[in-house]
Structure formats: structure tokens, C-alpha cells
Coordinates of C-alpha atoms in Angstrom, one line a residue:
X1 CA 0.0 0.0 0.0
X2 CA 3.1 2.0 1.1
X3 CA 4.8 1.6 -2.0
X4 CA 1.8 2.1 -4.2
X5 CA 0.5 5.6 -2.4
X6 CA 4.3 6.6 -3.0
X7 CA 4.8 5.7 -6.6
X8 CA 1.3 7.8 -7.3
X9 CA 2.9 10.8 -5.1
X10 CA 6.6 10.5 -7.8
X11 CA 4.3 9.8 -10.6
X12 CA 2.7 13.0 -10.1
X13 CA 5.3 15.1 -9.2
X14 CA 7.0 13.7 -12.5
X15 CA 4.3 15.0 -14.0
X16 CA 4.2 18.7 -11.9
X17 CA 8.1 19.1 -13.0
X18 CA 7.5 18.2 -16.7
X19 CA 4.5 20.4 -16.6
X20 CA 6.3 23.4 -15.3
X21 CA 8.9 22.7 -17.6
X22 CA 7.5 22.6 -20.6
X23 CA 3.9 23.8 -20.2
X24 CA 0.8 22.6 -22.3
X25 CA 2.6 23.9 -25.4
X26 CA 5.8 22.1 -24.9
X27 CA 7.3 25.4 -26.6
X28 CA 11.1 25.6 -27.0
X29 CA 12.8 28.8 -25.4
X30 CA 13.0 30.2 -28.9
X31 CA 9.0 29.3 -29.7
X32 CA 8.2 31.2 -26.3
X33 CA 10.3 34.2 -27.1
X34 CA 8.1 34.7 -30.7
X35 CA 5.0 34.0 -28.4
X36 CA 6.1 36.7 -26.2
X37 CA 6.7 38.8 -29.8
X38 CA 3.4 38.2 -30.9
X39 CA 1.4 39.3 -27.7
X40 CA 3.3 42.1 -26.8
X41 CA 2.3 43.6 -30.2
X42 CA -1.1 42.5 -29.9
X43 CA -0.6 44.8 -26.8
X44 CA 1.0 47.6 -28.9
X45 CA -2.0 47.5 -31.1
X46 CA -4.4 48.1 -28.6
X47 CA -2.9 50.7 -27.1
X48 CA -2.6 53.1 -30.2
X49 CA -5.8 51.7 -31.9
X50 CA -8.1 51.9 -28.9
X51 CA -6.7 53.9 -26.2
X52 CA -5.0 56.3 -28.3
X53 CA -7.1 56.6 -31.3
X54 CA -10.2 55.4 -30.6
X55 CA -10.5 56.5 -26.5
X56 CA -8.3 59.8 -26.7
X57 CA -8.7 61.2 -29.7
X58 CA -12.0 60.0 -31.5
X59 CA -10.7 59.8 -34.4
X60 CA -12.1 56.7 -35.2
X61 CA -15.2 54.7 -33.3
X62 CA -14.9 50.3 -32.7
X63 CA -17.9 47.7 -33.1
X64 CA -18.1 46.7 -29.3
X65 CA -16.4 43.3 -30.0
X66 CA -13.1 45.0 -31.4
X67 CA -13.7 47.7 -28.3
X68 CA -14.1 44.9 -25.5
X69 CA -11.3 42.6 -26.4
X70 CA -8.8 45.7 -26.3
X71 CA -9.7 46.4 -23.1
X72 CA -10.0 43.0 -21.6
X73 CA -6.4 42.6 -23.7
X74 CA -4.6 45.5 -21.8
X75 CA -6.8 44.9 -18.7
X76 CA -4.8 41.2 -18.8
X77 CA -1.6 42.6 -20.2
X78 CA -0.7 46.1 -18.8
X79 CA -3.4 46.5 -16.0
X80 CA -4.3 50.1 -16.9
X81 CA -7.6 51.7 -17.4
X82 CA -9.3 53.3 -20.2
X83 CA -10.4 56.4 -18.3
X84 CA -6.8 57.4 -16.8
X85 CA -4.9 56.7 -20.2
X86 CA -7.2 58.7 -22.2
X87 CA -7.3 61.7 -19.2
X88 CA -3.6 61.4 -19.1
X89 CA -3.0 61.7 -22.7
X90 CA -5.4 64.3 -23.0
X91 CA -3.9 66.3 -20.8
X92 CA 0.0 65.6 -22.5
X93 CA -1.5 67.5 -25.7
X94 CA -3.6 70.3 -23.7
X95 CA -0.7 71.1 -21.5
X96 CA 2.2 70.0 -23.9
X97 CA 5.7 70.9 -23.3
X98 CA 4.4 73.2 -20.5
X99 CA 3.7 72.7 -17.1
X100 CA 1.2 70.7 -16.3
X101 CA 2.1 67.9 -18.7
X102 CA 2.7 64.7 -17.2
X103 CA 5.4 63.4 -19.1
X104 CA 7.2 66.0 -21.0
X105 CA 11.2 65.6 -21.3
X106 CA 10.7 69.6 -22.0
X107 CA 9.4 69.9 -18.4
X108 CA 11.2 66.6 -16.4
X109 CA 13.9 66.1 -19.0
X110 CA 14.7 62.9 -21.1
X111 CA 16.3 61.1 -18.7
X112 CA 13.1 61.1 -16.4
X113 CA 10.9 60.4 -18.7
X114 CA 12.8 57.7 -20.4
X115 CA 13.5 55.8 -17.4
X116 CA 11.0 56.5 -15.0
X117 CA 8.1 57.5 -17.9
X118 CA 5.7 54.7 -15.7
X119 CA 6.2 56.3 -12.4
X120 CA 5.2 59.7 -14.2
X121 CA 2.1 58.1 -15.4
X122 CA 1.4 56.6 -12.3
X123 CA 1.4 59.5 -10.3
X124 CA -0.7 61.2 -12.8
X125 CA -3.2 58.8 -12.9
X126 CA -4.3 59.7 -9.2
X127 CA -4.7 63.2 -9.7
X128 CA -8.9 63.4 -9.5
X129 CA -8.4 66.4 -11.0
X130 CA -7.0 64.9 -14.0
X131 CA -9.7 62.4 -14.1
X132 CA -12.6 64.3 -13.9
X133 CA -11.7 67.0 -16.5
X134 CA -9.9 64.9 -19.3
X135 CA -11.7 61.2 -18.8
X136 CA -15.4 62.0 -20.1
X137 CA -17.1 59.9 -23.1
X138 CA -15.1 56.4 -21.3
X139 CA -16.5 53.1 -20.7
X140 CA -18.3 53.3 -17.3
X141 CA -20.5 50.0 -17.8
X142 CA -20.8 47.2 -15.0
X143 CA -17.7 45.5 -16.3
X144 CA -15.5 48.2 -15.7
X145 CA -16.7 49.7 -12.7
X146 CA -16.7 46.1 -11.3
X147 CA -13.8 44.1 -12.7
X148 CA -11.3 46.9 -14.8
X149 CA -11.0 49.8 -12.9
X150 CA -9.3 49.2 -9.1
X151 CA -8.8 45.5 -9.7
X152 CA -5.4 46.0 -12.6
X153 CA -3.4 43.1 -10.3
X154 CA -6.4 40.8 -10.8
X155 CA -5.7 41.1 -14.7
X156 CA -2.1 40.6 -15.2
X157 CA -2.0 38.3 -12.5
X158 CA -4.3 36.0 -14.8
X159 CA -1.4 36.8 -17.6
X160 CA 0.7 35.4 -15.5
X161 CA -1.2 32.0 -14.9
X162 CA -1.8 31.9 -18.2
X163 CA 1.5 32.5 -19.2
X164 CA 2.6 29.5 -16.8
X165 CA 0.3 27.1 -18.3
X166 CA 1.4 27.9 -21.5
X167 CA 4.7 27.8 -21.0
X168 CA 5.9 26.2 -18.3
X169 CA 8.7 28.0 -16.0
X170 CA 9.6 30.2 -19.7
X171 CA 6.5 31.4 -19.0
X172 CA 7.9 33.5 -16.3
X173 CA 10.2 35.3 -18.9
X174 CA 7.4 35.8 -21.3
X175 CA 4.9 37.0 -18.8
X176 CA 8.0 39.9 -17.4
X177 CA 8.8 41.1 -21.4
X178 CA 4.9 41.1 -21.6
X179 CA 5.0 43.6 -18.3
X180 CA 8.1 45.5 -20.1
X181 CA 6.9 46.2 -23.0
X182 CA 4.6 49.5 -22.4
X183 CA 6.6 51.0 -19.8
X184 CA 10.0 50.8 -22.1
X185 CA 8.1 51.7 -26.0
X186 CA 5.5 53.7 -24.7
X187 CA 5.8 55.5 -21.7
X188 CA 10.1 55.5 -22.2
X189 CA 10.5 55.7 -26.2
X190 CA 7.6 57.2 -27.8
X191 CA 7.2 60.2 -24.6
X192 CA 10.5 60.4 -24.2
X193 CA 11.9 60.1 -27.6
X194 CA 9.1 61.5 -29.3
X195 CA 9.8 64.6 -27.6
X196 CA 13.6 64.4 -28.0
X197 CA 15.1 63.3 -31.1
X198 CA 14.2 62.3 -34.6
X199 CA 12.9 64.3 -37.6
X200 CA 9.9 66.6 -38.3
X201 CA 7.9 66.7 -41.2
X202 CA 5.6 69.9 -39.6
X203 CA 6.5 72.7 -37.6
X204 CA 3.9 72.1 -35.2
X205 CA 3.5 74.3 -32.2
X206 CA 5.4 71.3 -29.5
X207 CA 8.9 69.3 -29.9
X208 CA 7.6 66.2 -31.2
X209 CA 9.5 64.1 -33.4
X210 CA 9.0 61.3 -35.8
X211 CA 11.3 58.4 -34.1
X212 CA 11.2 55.8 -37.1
X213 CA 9.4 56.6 -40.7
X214 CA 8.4 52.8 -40.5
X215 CA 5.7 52.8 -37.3
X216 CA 6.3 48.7 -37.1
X217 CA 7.4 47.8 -33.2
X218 CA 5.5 50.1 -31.8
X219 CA 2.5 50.4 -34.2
X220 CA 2.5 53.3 -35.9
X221 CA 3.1 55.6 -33.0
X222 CA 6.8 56.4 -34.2
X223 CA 5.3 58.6 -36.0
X224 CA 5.1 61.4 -33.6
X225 CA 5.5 64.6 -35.0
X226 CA 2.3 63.4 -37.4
X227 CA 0.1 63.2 -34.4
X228 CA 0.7 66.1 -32.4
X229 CA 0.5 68.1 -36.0
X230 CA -3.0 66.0 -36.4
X231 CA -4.2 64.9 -33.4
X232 CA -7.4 63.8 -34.9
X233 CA -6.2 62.1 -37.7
X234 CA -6.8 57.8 -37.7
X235 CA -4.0 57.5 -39.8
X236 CA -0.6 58.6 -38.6
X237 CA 1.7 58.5 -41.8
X238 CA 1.4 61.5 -44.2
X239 CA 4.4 60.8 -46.6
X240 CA 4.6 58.4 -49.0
X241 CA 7.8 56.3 -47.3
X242 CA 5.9 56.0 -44.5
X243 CA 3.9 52.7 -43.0
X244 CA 1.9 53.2 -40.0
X245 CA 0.6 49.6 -39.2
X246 CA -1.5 50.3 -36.7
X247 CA -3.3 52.1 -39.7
X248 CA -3.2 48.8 -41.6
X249 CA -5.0 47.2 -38.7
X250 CA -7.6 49.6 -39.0
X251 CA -8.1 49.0 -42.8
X252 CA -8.8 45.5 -41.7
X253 CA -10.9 46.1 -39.2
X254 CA -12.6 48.6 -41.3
X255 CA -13.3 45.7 -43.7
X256 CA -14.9 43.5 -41.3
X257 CA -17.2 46.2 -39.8
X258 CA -15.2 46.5 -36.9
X259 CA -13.9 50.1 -37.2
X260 CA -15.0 53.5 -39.2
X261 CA -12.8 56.1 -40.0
X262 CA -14.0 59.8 -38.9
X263 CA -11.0 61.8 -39.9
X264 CA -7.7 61.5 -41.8
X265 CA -4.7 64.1 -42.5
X266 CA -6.0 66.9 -44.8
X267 CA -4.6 66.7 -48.0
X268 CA -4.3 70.5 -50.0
X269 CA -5.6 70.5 -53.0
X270 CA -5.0 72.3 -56.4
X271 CA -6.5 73.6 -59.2
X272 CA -5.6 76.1 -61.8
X273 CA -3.7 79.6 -61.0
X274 CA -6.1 82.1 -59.9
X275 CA -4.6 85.9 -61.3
X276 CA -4.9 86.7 -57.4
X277 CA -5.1 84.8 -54.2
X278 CA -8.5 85.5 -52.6
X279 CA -10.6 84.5 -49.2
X280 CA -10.6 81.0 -51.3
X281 CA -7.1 80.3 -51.2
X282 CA -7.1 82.1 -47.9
X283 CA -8.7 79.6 -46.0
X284 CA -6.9 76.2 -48.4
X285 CA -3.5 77.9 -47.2
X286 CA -4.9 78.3 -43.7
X287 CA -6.4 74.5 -43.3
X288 CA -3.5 72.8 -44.5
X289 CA -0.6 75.7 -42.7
X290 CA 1.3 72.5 -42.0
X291 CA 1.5 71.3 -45.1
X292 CA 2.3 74.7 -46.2
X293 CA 5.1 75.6 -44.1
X294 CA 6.7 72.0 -44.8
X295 CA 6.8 72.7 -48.6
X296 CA 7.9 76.0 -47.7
X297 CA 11.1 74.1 -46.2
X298 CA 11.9 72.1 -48.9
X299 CA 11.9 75.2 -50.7
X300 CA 14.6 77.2 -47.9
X301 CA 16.4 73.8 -47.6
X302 CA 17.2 73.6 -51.3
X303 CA 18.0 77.3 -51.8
X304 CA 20.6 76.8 -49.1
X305 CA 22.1 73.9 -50.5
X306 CA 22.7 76.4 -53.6
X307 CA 24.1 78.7 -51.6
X308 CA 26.6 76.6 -50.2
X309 CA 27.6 74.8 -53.6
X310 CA 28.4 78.5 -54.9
X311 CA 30.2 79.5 -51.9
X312 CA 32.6 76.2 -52.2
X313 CA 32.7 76.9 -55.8
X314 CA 34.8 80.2 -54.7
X315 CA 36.3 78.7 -51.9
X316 CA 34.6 80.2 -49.1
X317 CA 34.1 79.4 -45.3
X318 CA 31.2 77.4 -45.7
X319 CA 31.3 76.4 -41.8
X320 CA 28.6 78.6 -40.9
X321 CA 25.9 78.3 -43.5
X322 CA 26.5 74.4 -42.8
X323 CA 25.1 75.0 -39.2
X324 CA 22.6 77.0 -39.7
X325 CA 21.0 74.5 -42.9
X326 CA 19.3 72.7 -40.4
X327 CA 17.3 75.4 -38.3
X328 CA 16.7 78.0 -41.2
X329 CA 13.8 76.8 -42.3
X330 CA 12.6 76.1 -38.0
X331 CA 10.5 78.5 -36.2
X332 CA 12.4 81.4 -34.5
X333 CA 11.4 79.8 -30.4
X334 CA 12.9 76.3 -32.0
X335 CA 16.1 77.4 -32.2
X336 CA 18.9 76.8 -29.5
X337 CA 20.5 79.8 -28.1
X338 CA 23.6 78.8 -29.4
X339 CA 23.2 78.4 -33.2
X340 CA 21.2 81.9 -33.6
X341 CA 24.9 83.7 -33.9
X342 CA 25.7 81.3 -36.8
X343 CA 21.9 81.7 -38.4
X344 CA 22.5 85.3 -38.3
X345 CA 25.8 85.4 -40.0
X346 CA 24.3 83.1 -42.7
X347 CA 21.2 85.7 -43.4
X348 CA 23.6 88.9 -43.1
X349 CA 26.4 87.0 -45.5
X350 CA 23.4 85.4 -48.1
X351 CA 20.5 88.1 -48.8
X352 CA 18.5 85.2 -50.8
X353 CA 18.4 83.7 -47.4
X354 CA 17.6 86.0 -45.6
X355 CA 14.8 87.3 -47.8
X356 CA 13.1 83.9 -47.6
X357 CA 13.4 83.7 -44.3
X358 CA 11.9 87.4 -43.5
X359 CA 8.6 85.9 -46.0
X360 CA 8.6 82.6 -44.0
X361 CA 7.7 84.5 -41.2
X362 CA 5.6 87.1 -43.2
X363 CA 3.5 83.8 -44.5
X364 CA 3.4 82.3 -41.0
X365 CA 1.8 85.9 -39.8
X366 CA -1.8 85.0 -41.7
X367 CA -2.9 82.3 -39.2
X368 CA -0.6 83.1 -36.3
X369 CA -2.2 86.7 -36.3
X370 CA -5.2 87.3 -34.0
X371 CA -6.5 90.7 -34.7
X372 CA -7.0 90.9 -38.7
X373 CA -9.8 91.0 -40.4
X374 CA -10.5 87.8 -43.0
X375 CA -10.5 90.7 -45.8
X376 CA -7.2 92.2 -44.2
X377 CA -5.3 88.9 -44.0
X378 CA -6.6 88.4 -47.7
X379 CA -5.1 91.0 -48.9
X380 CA -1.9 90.4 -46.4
X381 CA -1.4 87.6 -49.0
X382 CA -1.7 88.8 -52.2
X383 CA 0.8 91.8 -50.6
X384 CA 3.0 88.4 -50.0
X385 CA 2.9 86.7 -53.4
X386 CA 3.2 90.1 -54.5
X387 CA 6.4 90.3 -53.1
X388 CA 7.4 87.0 -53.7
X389 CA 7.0 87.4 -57.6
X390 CA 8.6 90.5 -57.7
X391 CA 11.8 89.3 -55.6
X392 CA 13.7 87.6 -58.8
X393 CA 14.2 84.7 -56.4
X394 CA 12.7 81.8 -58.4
X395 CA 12.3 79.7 -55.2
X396 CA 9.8 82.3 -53.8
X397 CA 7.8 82.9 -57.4
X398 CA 7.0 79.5 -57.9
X399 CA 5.8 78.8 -54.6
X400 CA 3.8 82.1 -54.5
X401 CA 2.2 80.6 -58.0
X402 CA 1.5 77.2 -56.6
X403 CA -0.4 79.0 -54.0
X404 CA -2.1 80.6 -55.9
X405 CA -3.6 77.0 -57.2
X406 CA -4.6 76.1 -53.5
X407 CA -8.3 75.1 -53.1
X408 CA -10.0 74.1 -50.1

């Protein structure tokens, strides 16, 4: 009896240590790793489909199936609620780069934010203050008032046994890369970074930055500077050698009847050269000023290129026109202290320069104004392409006669 009530006891343990070794799956390391892959970017998803562009911003609206699994996903995988996300967010584009914003590397610099960008958002997320103000129009059915919201140790805690069952004792390490993921991408890269370094397609009114052209690992929300120049926008990529895939997941969706797109990027059209710009073209310029000011760049960026080509042609000091390439074409507050002596040498020393960069400003005047009349600030820009057609710089005519084409 003994020996049979102790070969059932090593029979199961056998069992328990084969089970916690391998897990129902039976996955190798490397099978557990692409597991771990996999969710985390189901995770990733969620975040900028729902939470960032469906909660947030509105800028799209989910069938309740796609809505309820993405919550009941992050519930399980990250723990945090739809209400302080979206207030928290909120809040980051109302109050950004100032203070107030919960997560600025303007305001708590990069380091912070980078490494510590979860205890920001922690902190944040019991402000009451916070909540009530920026956290309307969020799920406040049974479900989240009695399983989501207080009980987030409940959800990845299930992860975890999950994870475990799956996986045996690798399910450990997937269950911590699963825990990782948002703090390090979202709350450390795209808040941190975003605000930090990369490249700029608009010269919106914050630091934001594009991180990565290709929005893969961190779906579509490398695309920074896109966002915070539309906020509303479902879609985050707005040049063509950009791929926002969280975009692509919303096509899908789309297809299915799970999603429907309210707003996109506005895209300026054109039409034929009107003699002169009128309230028309006024309010085309005015709607897409982004878009506007970004061609503008192109423009400045490739006139100083000239410059510089001539000026090596005779042999000159280019050094300073080389530092002050990059932040010509930047508004005035974006530049650091310590280039400004180098810009203004470049603008004294190249009068095609400078000219285009007195207009920039001139052109940025119609919708940064607050006092002008719509009749005043139309003819404020047929002063401008006026001027710009008159200048004998053929950078600035031909932009002034492409704007002339703008419709809304």
C-alpha cells in the first residue's frame, strides 16, 4: 500500500516538473520568445488603436467586439484603465511641453521620462483632477466599474497563470517582457523620444519628433510629430515612405465592420492659377498651414544647398551656412541659443536667405495673427505673393504661383 500511495505521489510530481517545464505547449525557449513577440504587439496595437485613437482622440469609433477585447487585452496585459490613459493623454497635448504635462522631457527632461516614464504616469493617474476634466465619453458599464478599474493586479496576474500554463517556467520570462513592453516603448520611447530626437515633417506648435518613418514595433506611433501636427487624424503617416501599421490594422478592421474612420490628414488640393489669391485660397492655405510651411522648407532647404555649392565653388568658409542648414527653415522659439549667432551670419552674409526667411515668417503671420480682419489677412497675402513674384528669387515665385492654385 506504502509503495503504491508513493509511486502515485513521484508519478505526479514527475508529472508537476514536466509540466512546469514545458507547459501545455511544450514550446522551446525560442517558440516562447516569438509567443512573447506576438502578444506584446497584440498589446501595442491596442494601445494606439483603442486607447489612443479610438479613447483619446476619436478619431475613429470600434464595433463593441473590437472595443471589449482591447480592453480586456490591456486589462490582462498592462493592467491600466481606459479612463486614466485617455485623461492622461489628454492632458499631454492640452498642457504639452508646458507645465502641467505629465510626461514632457521639456518639463522633467529625457532622462526622467525615459526611465522612469511609468512612475510619471502613475502618479498622474491619481490626480482626481486629472480624471474628472480629461476622462469623459469612457466606458463606465458594469464591467469596468466592477472588474477593470481598481482590480489591474487581478488582470495581469491572470497573464501570469496563463503564461505559466502555456509555458511552463519560460513562462515566467514571457509573462515579465509582456509587463516591459509598455513602460519601455510607450511611456520610455515614444514620450520620451518622441519629444527628444528624430525628424519633423511639420513645424507644429510642440517638440515632437517622428522616431522611425516605418511605425512597425511600436504600431504606428513612431510617427510622432504626425500626431501632435494632427491629433485627430486615424491615420498617422502622411508621406509616402511612411507605414503606419496600426493604420493597416484599422483598414482590416474597417473591412470587417469593426472600425469606421471619422478623420484623416487633410490633404491641400489644387486647381488652376487664380490671377490673385482670394478668401478661397485664404482659408486652403490656412487649413492645411502644416503642409504649407513644410513645402515652404523644402523650398529654404534647397535654396541653401545652392548657396553653399556657390560658396565652395569660390572657396569660401562654408562652416557657418552648414550650421545654420538645419534650423533656417525652423521656427524662431525652435532654435537653441547657441546656433542663432551662426543663423544670423548666414542671413547677413546670403540676402537670398535671408529674404526667404523674412517671407517665412511674413507667410506664417496669416494664421498666427489674431486681430485681422478675413478681408485684411486676404489681402496680407496677395501683398505676399506680390512680393514674392517680384523678388527675382525663383524659389519664392514659384511657390507664390503654386499657391495661388490652393483650393480648399
Amino acid at each position: 500500500m506504502f509503495s503504491s500511495d508513493y509511486g502515485l505521489l513521484s508519478y505526479l510530481w514527475d508529472g508537476l516538473i514536466q509540466f512546469l517545464a514545458d507547459g501545455l505547449t511544450q514550446a522551446t525557449w525560442w517558440q516562447a520568445i516569438i509567443a512573447a513577440l506576438v502578444m506584446t504587439h497584440i498589446t501595442i496595437a491596442s494601445v494606439t488603436i483603442y486607447l489612443h485613437r479610438h479613447s483619446a482622440h476619436r478619431s475613429l469609433d470600434l464595433h463593441p467586439i473590437a472595443s471589449h477585447f482591447f480592453r480586456f487585452w490591456l486589462w490582462m496585459t498592462t493592467g491600466m484603465v481606459t479612463k486614466e490613459w485617455t485623461a492622461i493623454h489628454r492632458k499631454h497635448h492640452a498642457k504639452c511641453e508646458h507645465e502641467g504635462d505629465p510626461h514632457s522631457p521639456v518639463v522633467f527632461g529625457i532622462k526622467k521620462v525615459f526611465f522612469e516614464g511609468s512612475e510619471l504616469y502613475r502618479a498622474e493617474a491619481k490626480n482626481q483632477e486629472t480624471l474628472a476634466r480629461y476622462g469623459h465619453n469612457t466606458p463606465d458599464d458594469w464591467i469596468e466599474r466592477n472588474l477593470y478599474t481598481g482590480r489591474s493586479r487581478l488582470g495581469v496576474s491572470l497573464m501570469l497563470i496563463i503564461d505559466v500554463a502555456l509555458f511552463g517556467a519560460l513562462g515566467l520570462t514571457v509573462w515579465a517582457i509582456q509587463m516591459a513592453w509598455i513602460p519601455i516603448t510607450a511611456a520610455g520611447i515614444i514620450n520620451g523620444i518622441g519629444h527628444w530626437w528624430g525628424y519633423r515633417n511639420f513645424e507644429a506648435a510642440d517638440a515632437s519628433t517622428n522616431v522611425s518613418p516605418w511605425g512597425i514595433i511600436i504600431g504606428g506611433e513612431e510617427l510622432h510629430n504626425n500626431h501632435h501636427t494632427y491629433p485627430t487624424s486615424a491615420k498617422l503617416s502622411v508621406k509616402p515612405y511612411e507605414f503606419d501599421i496600426g493604420w493597416m490594422y484599422i483598414t482590416i478592421l474597417k473591412t470587417f465592420g469593426l472600425a469606421s474612420v471619422k478623420k484623416l490628414p487633410p490633404k491641400m488640393a489644387f486647381g488652376a492659377v487664380k490671377p490673385v489669391a482670394d478668401e478661397k485660397t485664404l482659408e486652403a492655405i490656412i487649413a492645411n498651414r502644416y503642409e504649407v510651411m513644410a513645402g515652404y522648407a523644402r523650398e529654404l532647404r534647397v535654396a541653401c544647398q545652392r548657396e553653399v555649392e556657390a560658396l565652395k565653388s569660390r572657396s569660401g568658409d562654408v562652416s557657418a551656412l552648414e550650421a545654420a542648414r538645419r534650423w533656417l527653415h525652423r521656427d524662431e522659439d525652435k532654435v537653441p541659443a547657441a546656433v542663432k549667432p551662426q543663423l544670423a551670419q548666414a542671413r547677413a552674409e546670403h540676402p537670398v536667405l535671408d529674404k526667404m526667411v523674412t517671407m517665412r515668417e511674413e507667410l506664417r503671420s496669416l494664421w498666427t495673427g489674431t486681430n485681422a480682419t478675413r478681408e485684411q489677412l486676404a489681402a496680407d497675402l496677395q501683398a505676399w505673393c506680390r512680393r514674392a513674384e517680384e523678388s527675382g528669387i525663383a524659389a519664392l515665385r514659384d511657390f507664390s504661383i503654386q499657391l495661388r492654385s490652393a483650393r480648399a
